[in-house]
mmCIF file of C-alpha atoms in Angstrom:
data_model
loop_
_atom_site.group_PDB
_atom_site.id
_atom_site.type_symbol
_atom_site.label_atom_id
_atom_site.label_comp_id
_atom_site.label_asym_id
_atom_site.label_seq_id
_atom_site.Cartn_x
_atom_site.Cartn_y
_atom_site.Cartn_z
ATOM 1 C CA UNK M 1 194.942 80.481 19.085
ATOM 2 C CA UNK M 2 191.844 81.345 21.153
ATOM 3 C CA UNK M 3 192.863 84.816 21.367
ATOM 4 C CA UNK M 4 193.532 85.086 18.059
ATOM 5 C CA UNK M 5 190.020 83.881 16.083
ATOM 6 C CA UNK M 6 188.277 85.962 18.772
ATOM 7 C CA UNK M 7 189.134 89.228 16.728
ATOM 8 C CA UNK M 8 187.334 87.582 13.424
ATOM 9 C CA UNK M 9 183.595 87.484 12.646
ATOM 10 C CA UNK M 10 182.540 83.523 12.891
ATOM 11 C CA UNK M 11 182.375 83.574 9.249
ATOM 12 C CA UNK M 12 185.674 84.651 8.989
ATOM 13 C CA UNK M 13 187.080 82.422 11.426
ATOM 14 C CA UNK M 14 185.311 79.348 9.780
ATOM 15 C CA UNK M 15 187.081 80.808 6.578
ATOM 16 C CA UNK M 16 190.376 80.848 8.126
ATOM 17 C CA UNK M 17 189.765 76.803 10.105
ATOM 18 C CA UNK M 18 189.170 75.513 6.614
ATOM 19 C CA UNK M 19 191.763 77.009 5.006
ATOM 20 C CA UNK M 20 194.064 75.138 7.088
ATOM 21 C CA UNK M 21 192.027 71.775 6.565
ATOM 22 C CA UNK M 22 192.487 72.172 2.981
ATOM 23 C CA UNK M 23 196.238 72.874 3.968
ATOM 24 C CA UNK M 24 196.413 69.421 5.346
ATOM 25 C CA UNK M 25 195.015 67.948 2.288
ATOM 26 C CA UNK M 26 197.411 69.552 0.235
ATOM 27 C CA UNK M 27 200.668 68.476 2.704
ATOM 28 C CA UNK M 28 199.184 64.848 2.085
ATOM 29 C CA UNK M 29 199.522 65.630 -1.486
ATOM 30 C CA UNK M 30 202.874 66.356 -1.265
ATOM 31 C CA UNK M 31 204.361 63.063 -0.554
ATOM 32 C CA UNK M 32 203.782 62.582 -4.049
ATOM 33 C CA UNK M 33 207.301 64.650 -4.427
ATOM 34 C CA UNK M 34 208.825 62.309 -2.270
ATOM 35 C CA UNK M 35 207.914 58.907 -3.313
ATOM 36 C CA UNK M 36 205.571 57.328 -6.286
ATOM 37 C CA UNK M 37 204.160 54.658 -4.177
ATOM 38 C CA UNK M 38 202.940 54.372 -0.402
ATOM 39 C CA UNK M 39 203.046 51.259 1.820
ATOM 40 C CA UNK M 40 198.987 50.107 1.253
ATOM 41 C CA UNK M 41 199.458 49.076 5.258
ATOM 42 C CA UNK M 42 200.153 52.554 5.880
ATOM 43 C CA UNK M 43 197.304 53.801 3.495
ATOM 44 C CA UNK M 44 194.867 52.049 5.081
ATOM 45 C CA UNK M 45 195.996 52.476 8.709
ATOM 46 C CA UNK M 46 195.488 56.484 7.325
ATOM 47 C CA UNK M 47 191.984 55.895 6.323
ATOM 48 C CA UNK M 48 191.003 53.873 9.135
ATOM 49 C CA UNK M 49 192.341 56.329 11.503
ATOM 50 C CA UNK M 50 190.519 59.136 9.479
ATOM 51 C CA UNK M 51 187.509 57.473 9.722
ATOM 52 C CA UNK M 52 188.081 57.089 13.278
ATOM 53 C CA UNK M 53 188.277 61.126 13.856
ATOM 54 C CA UNK M 54 185.232 61.760 12.123
ATOM 55 C CA UNK M 55 182.959 59.113 14.228
ATOM 56 C CA UNK M 56 184.235 61.131 17.386
ATOM 57 C CA UNK M 57 183.771 64.337 15.562
ATOM 58 C CA UNK M 58 180.325 63.409 14.714
ATOM 59 C CA UNK M 59 179.397 63.156 18.715
ATOM 60 C CA UNK M 60 181.284 65.484 20.743
ATOM 61 C CA UNK M 61 181.376 68.250 18.511
ATOM 62 C CA UNK M 62 178.015 67.663 16.716
ATOM 63 C CA UNK M 63 175.521 65.719 17.957
ATOM 64 C CA UNK M 64 176.131 66.258 21.776
ATOM 65 C CA UNK M 65 176.097 70.002 21.360
ATOM 66 C CA UNK M 66 173.029 69.654 19.248
ATOM 67 C CA UNK M 67 171.188 67.736 22.024
ATOM 68 C CA UNK M 68 171.834 70.212 24.673
ATOM 69 C CA UNK M 69 171.022 73.006 22.858
ATOM 70 C CA UNK M 70 167.275 71.251 22.235
ATOM 71 C CA UNK M 71 166.343 70.712 25.850
ATOM 72 C CA UNK M 72 163.399 72.772 25.536
ATOM 73 C CA UNK M 73 162.180 71.447 22.568
ATOM 74 C CA UNK M 74 158.447 70.592 22.608
ATOM 75 C CA UNK M 75 159.048 67.543 21.416
ATOM 76 C CA UNK M 76 162.156 66.765 23.255
ATOM 77 C CA UNK M 77 165.663 67.244 23.373
ATOM 78 C CA UNK M 78 166.091 63.897 20.751
ATOM 79 C CA UNK M 79 163.923 65.246 18.191
ATOM 80 C CA UNK M 80 166.266 67.881 16.407
ATOM 81 C CA UNK M 81 169.048 65.597 16.823
ATOM 82 C CA UNK M 82 167.555 62.170 15.136
ATOM 83 C CA UNK M 83 165.539 64.385 12.532
ATOM 84 C CA UNK M 84 169.154 66.822 11.310
ATOM 85 C CA UNK M 85 171.007 63.337 11.508
ATOM 86 C CA UNK M 86 168.872 61.202 9.723
ATOM 87 C CA UNK M 87 168.521 64.073 7.052
ATOM 88 C CA UNK M 88 172.159 64.231 6.557
ATOM 89 C CA UNK M 89 172.552 60.905 6.229
ATOM 90 C CA UNK M 90 169.556 61.130 3.197
ATOM 91 C CA UNK M 91 171.202 63.691 1.745
ATOM 92 C CA UNK M 92 174.618 62.606 1.343
ATOM 93 C CA UNK M 93 173.080 59.019 0.075
ATOM 94 C CA UNK M 94 171.448 60.813 -2.989
ATOM 95 C CA UNK M 95 174.673 62.690 -3.505
ATOM 96 C CA UNK M 96 176.532 59.396 -3.598
ATOM 97 C CA UNK M 97 173.983 58.050 -6.372
ATOM 98 C CA UNK M 98 173.907 61.485 -8.703
ATOM 99 C CA UNK M 99 177.822 62.235 -8.418
ATOM 100 C CA UNK M 100 180.093 60.122 -10.461
ATOM 101 C CA UNK M 101 182.883 58.673 -7.951
ATOM 102 C CA UNK M 102 185.425 56.158 -7.427
ATOM 103 C CA UNK M 103 186.974 55.017 -3.803
ATOM 104 C CA UNK M 104 190.125 54.796 -2.895
ATOM 105 C CA UNK M 105 191.746 51.780 -3.528
ATOM 106 C CA UNK M 106 188.722 50.504 -5.946
ATOM 107 C CA UNK M 107 189.099 49.486 -9.575
ATOM 108 C CA UNK M 108 187.538 51.943 -12.274
ATOM 109 C CA UNK M 109 185.080 49.738 -12.563
ATOM 110 C CA UNK M 110 183.944 50.164 -9.627
ATOM 111 C CA UNK M 111 182.974 53.124 -9.904
ATOM 112 C CA UNK M 112 179.807 54.647 -8.823
ATOM 113 C CA UNK M 113 177.179 57.753 -9.751
ATOM 114 C CA UNK M 114 175.433 58.973 -12.918
ATOM 115 C CA UNK M 115 177.696 58.814 -16.180
ATOM 116 C CA UNK M 116 180.648 57.337 -13.960
ATOM 117 C CA UNK M 117 181.372 54.826 -17.604
ATOM 118 C CA UNK M 118 184.202 57.052 -19.712
ATOM 119 C CA UNK M 119 185.517 59.279 -16.552
ATOM 120 C CA UNK M 120 188.722 59.375 -16.009
ATOM 121 C CA UNK M 121 190.202 58.034 -12.859
ATOM 122 C CA UNK M 122 191.670 61.102 -11.745
ATOM 123 C CA UNK M 123 188.283 62.831 -12.276
ATOM 124 C CA UNK M 124 186.453 59.767 -9.628
ATOM 125 C CA UNK M 125 188.783 59.807 -7.458
ATOM 126 C CA UNK M 126 188.944 63.958 -6.923
ATOM 127 C CA UNK M 127 185.082 63.727 -6.905
ATOM 128 C CA UNK M 128 185.185 61.069 -4.415
ATOM 129 C CA UNK M 129 187.218 62.917 -1.756
ATOM 130 C CA UNK M 130 185.341 66.398 -2.241
ATOM 131 C CA UNK M 131 181.858 64.169 -1.765
ATOM 132 C CA UNK M 132 183.016 63.881 2.006
ATOM 133 C CA UNK M 133 185.073 67.275 2.348
ATOM 134 C CA UNK M 134 181.617 68.389 1.904
ATOM 135 C CA UNK M 135 180.118 67.655 5.186
ATOM 136 C CA UNK M 136 183.524 68.135 6.587
ATOM 137 C CA UNK M 137 183.570 71.866 5.597
ATOM 138 C CA UNK M 138 179.779 72.325 6.619
ATOM 139 C CA UNK M 139 180.580 70.884 10.162
ATOM 140 C CA UNK M 140 183.511 73.472 10.984
ATOM 141 C CA UNK M 141 181.111 76.607 9.361
ATOM 142 C CA UNK M 142 178.265 75.427 11.295
ATOM 143 C CA UNK M 143 180.218 75.304 14.741
ATOM 144 C CA UNK M 144 182.199 78.364 14.001
ATOM 145 C CA UNK M 145 178.418 80.265 13.076
ATOM 146 C CA UNK M 146 177.190 79.040 16.275
ATOM 147 C CA UNK M 147 179.536 81.554 17.902
ATOM 148 C CA UNK M 148 177.332 84.174 16.486
ATOM 149 C CA UNK M 149 174.703 83.671 18.567
ATOM 150 C CA UNK M 150 176.023 83.988 21.691
ATOM 151 C CA UNK M 151 179.056 81.556 21.976
ATOM 152 C CA UNK M 152 181.387 81.273 24.527
ATOM 153 C CA UNK M 153 185.229 81.205 24.515
ATOM 154 C CA UNK M 154 185.056 77.677 25.019
ATOM 155 C CA UNK M 155 182.174 77.010 22.281
ATOM 156 C CA UNK M 156 185.128 78.766 19.872
ATOM 157 C CA UNK M 157 187.958 76.546 21.604
ATOM 158 C CA UNK M 158 185.192 73.414 20.591
ATOM 159 C CA UNK M 159 185.108 75.176 17.146
ATOM 160 C CA UNK M 160 188.964 74.744 16.915
ATOM 161 C CA UNK M 161 189.305 71.818 17.796
ATOM 162 C CA UNK M 162 186.878 70.359 15.569
ATOM 163 C CA UNK M 163 188.968 71.883 12.758
ATOM 164 C CA UNK M 164 192.075 70.917 14.286
ATOM 165 C CA UNK M 165 190.218 67.271 14.061
ATOM 166 C CA UNK M 166 189.363 67.118 10.197
ATOM 167 C CA UNK M 167 192.563 68.842 9.310
ATOM 168 C CA UNK M 168 194.484 65.768 10.872
ATOM 169 C CA UNK M 169 192.432 63.254 9.130
ATOM 170 C CA UNK M 170 192.474 65.298 5.751
ATOM 171 C CA UNK M 171 196.419 64.465 5.448
ATOM 172 C CA UNK M 172 195.550 60.675 4.694
ATOM 173 C CA UNK M 173 192.891 61.824 2.257
ATOM 174 C CA UNK M 174 195.652 64.228 0.228
ATOM 175 C CA UNK M 175 197.778 61.003 -0.023
ATOM 176 C CA UNK M 176 194.552 58.644 -0.514
ATOM 177 C CA UNK M 177 194.020 60.802 -4.324
ATOM 178 C CA UNK M 178 197.379 61.277 -5.031
ATOM 179 C CA UNK M 179 199.334 58.523 -4.612
ATOM 180 C CA UNK M 180 197.095 56.564 -6.604
ATOM 181 C CA UNK M 181 197.380 58.908 -9.660
ATOM 182 C CA UNK M 182 201.110 58.653 -9.315
ATOM 183 C CA UNK M 183 201.052 55.030 -9.137
ATOM 184 C CA UNK M 184 199.313 55.618 -12.544
ATOM 185 C CA UNK M 185 201.794 56.913 -14.128
ATOM 186 C CA UNK M 186 200.395 60.638 -14.112
ATOM 187 C CA UNK M 187 203.135 63.272 -13.422
ATOM 188 C CA UNK M 188 204.130 64.655 -9.822
ATOM 189 C CA UNK M 189 202.638 68.023 -10.193
ATOM 190 C CA UNK M 190 199.749 66.687 -11.735
ATOM 191 C CA UNK M 191 198.868 64.354 -8.865
ATOM 192 C CA UNK M 192 199.582 66.744 -6.516
ATOM 193 C CA UNK M 193 197.355 69.324 -8.412
ATOM 194 C CA UNK M 194 194.626 66.803 -7.873
ATOM 195 C CA UNK M 195 195.196 65.142 -4.365
ATOM 196 C CA UNK M 196 194.935 69.067 -3.068
ATOM 197 C CA UNK M 197 192.246 70.186 -4.987
ATOM 198 C CA UNK M 198 189.903 67.861 -3.176
ATOM 199 C CA UNK M 199 189.993 69.821 -0.172
ATOM 200 C CA UNK M 200 189.130 73.206 -1.981
ATOM 201 C CA UNK M 201 185.303 72.539 -1.441
ATOM 202 C CA UNK M 202 185.840 72.649 2.619
ATOM 203 C CA UNK M 203 185.950 76.707 2.732
ATOM 204 C CA UNK M 204 183.142 76.872 0.275
ATOM 205 C CA UNK M 205 180.970 74.485 2.190
ATOM 206 C CA UNK M 206 182.221 76.384 5.500
ATOM 207 C CA UNK M 207 181.391 79.723 4.857
ATOM 208 C CA UNK M 208 177.721 78.591 3.712
ATOM 209 C CA UNK M 209 177.396 77.136 6.801
ATOM 210 C CA UNK M 210 178.305 79.889 8.999
ATOM 211 C CA UNK M 211 176.278 82.212 7.374
ATOM 212 C CA UNK M 212 173.745 80.206 7.564
ATOM 213 C CA UNK M 213 173.374 79.328 11.120
ATOM 214 C CA UNK M 214 174.573 82.925 11.811
ATOM 215 C CA UNK M 215 171.320 84.395 10.479
ATOM 216 C CA UNK M 216 168.801 81.898 11.776
ATOM 217 C CA UNK M 217 169.425 80.666 15.455
ATOM 218 C CA UNK M 218 166.645 78.013 15.175
ATOM 219 C CA UNK M 219 168.232 76.010 12.566
ATOM 220 C CA UNK M 220 171.329 75.500 14.590
ATOM 221 C CA UNK M 221 170.849 72.081 16.403
ATOM 222 C CA UNK M 222 169.205 70.647 13.215
ATOM 223 C CA UNK M 223 172.604 72.016 11.263
ATOM 224 C CA UNK M 224 174.802 70.005 13.920
ATOM 225 C CA UNK M 225 173.196 66.984 13.548
ATOM 226 C CA UNK M 226 172.966 67.326 9.932
ATOM 227 C CA UNK M 227 176.797 67.841 9.264
ATOM 228 C CA UNK M 228 177.112 64.959 11.783
ATOM 229 C CA UNK M 229 174.762 62.470 10.086
ATOM 230 C CA UNK M 230 176.565 63.200 6.536
ATOM 231 C CA UNK M 231 180.093 62.433 8.050
ATOM 232 C CA UNK M 232 178.609 59.117 9.436
ATOM 233 C CA UNK M 233 177.430 57.800 6.341
ATOM 234 C CA UNK M 234 180.263 58.952 4.864
ATOM 235 C CA UNK M 235 182.761 57.125 6.998
ATOM 236 C CA UNK M 236 180.202 54.141 6.903
ATOM 237 C CA UNK M 237 179.922 53.815 2.865
ATOM 238 C CA UNK M 238 183.242 55.228 1.672
ATOM 239 C CA UNK M 239 186.213 55.473 4.778
ATOM 240 C CA UNK M 240 185.748 52.323 6.191
ATOM 241 C CA UNK M 241 185.033 50.206 3.223
ATOM 242 C CA UNK M 242 188.280 51.338 1.528
ATOM 243 C CA UNK M 243 190.023 50.683 4.658
ATOM 244 C CA UNK M 244 189.266 47.286 4.480
ATOM 245 C CA UNK M 245 189.343 46.297 0.992
ATOM 246 C CA UNK M 246 192.902 45.204 0.643
ATOM 247 C CA UNK M 247 192.849 43.037 3.536
ATOM 248 C CA UNK M 248 194.267 45.327 6.597
ATOM 249 C CA UNK M 249 191.213 44.611 8.680
ATOM 250 C CA UNK M 250 192.713 44.202 11.746
ATOM 251 C CA UNK M 251 195.056 47.342 11.501
ATOM 252 C CA UNK M 252 192.455 49.434 9.987
ATOM 253 C CA UNK M 253 190.242 48.908 12.808
ATOM 254 C CA UNK M 254 192.645 49.528 15.331
ATOM 255 C CA UNK M 255 193.512 52.410 13.277
ATOM 256 C CA UNK M 256 190.181 53.833 13.700
ATOM 257 C CA UNK M 257 189.635 53.183 17.355
ATOM 258 C CA UNK M 258 192.621 55.343 17.836
ATOM 259 C CA UNK M 259 191.580 57.905 15.347
ATOM 260 C CA UNK M 260 188.284 57.881 17.398
ATOM 261 C CA UNK M 261 190.450 58.319 21.045
ATOM 262 C CA UNK M 262 192.485 60.937 19.673
ATOM 263 C CA UNK M 263 189.295 62.751 18.456
ATOM 264 C CA UNK M 264 187.893 62.417 22.230
ATOM 265 C CA UNK M 265 190.921 63.367 23.541
ATOM 266 C CA UNK M 266 190.724 66.704 21.861
ATOM 267 C CA UNK M 267 187.251 67.744 22.124
ATOM 268 C CA UNK M 268 187.560 66.964 25.889
ATOM 269 C CA UNK M 269 190.384 68.630 26.597
ATOM 270 C CA UNK M 270 190.576 71.595 24.653
ATOM 271 C CA UNK M 271 186.904 71.996 23.745
#
């Protein structure tokens, strides 16, 4: 796998990797062709698992490398990571207040963002998943873009591991959009289309992130930390609350821990 990706430019590597993560979203959405509903406990456990993967990726694949790259920073190695992390959270907070969206498991009356009232449930669900696919795509793109600034084979393996982890947790995201729509009576094809559509933003965000850090090397630790902060905001504001809303708190919490451990193992063993 590493040898295959080495033959491409980092921007193309980012695009290929996020086409995989988009494909995993689509794979999750295909379950609408097999069943009209999904067990709530299973859905909540998968959401918890996704949250654990995102938390682990935020440190091992993003914040940790950002701190290592900042050892010569005149203020301190902590500064780029801290500044970028908080900026990422603030950025997603702003988008969250503007973009109309509906969290998985939430009733339509709890839609958030500007002009959310009167919007279709399908549109709001897709926008919610799209909201946290943006930092995921950016994270993968930035990880690959770092390779253009002299990254090693080990950092390529780390970027691939991050893409793999994001892809794994995208599977339940496709389910989280498509299944509620199918349960509301939408056709299989439309439910699938909306489910996979939410992942389309990842390749776009990845290419933007990869191009940006490919040409602006000093930006890299800030960019990595920005992506980490944005992902943690999404986990805290959307993924974890959605996994707990139906009362499966213990199951969702343990699933989060399993997701964290899986991503940690993948990053340490492969990255």
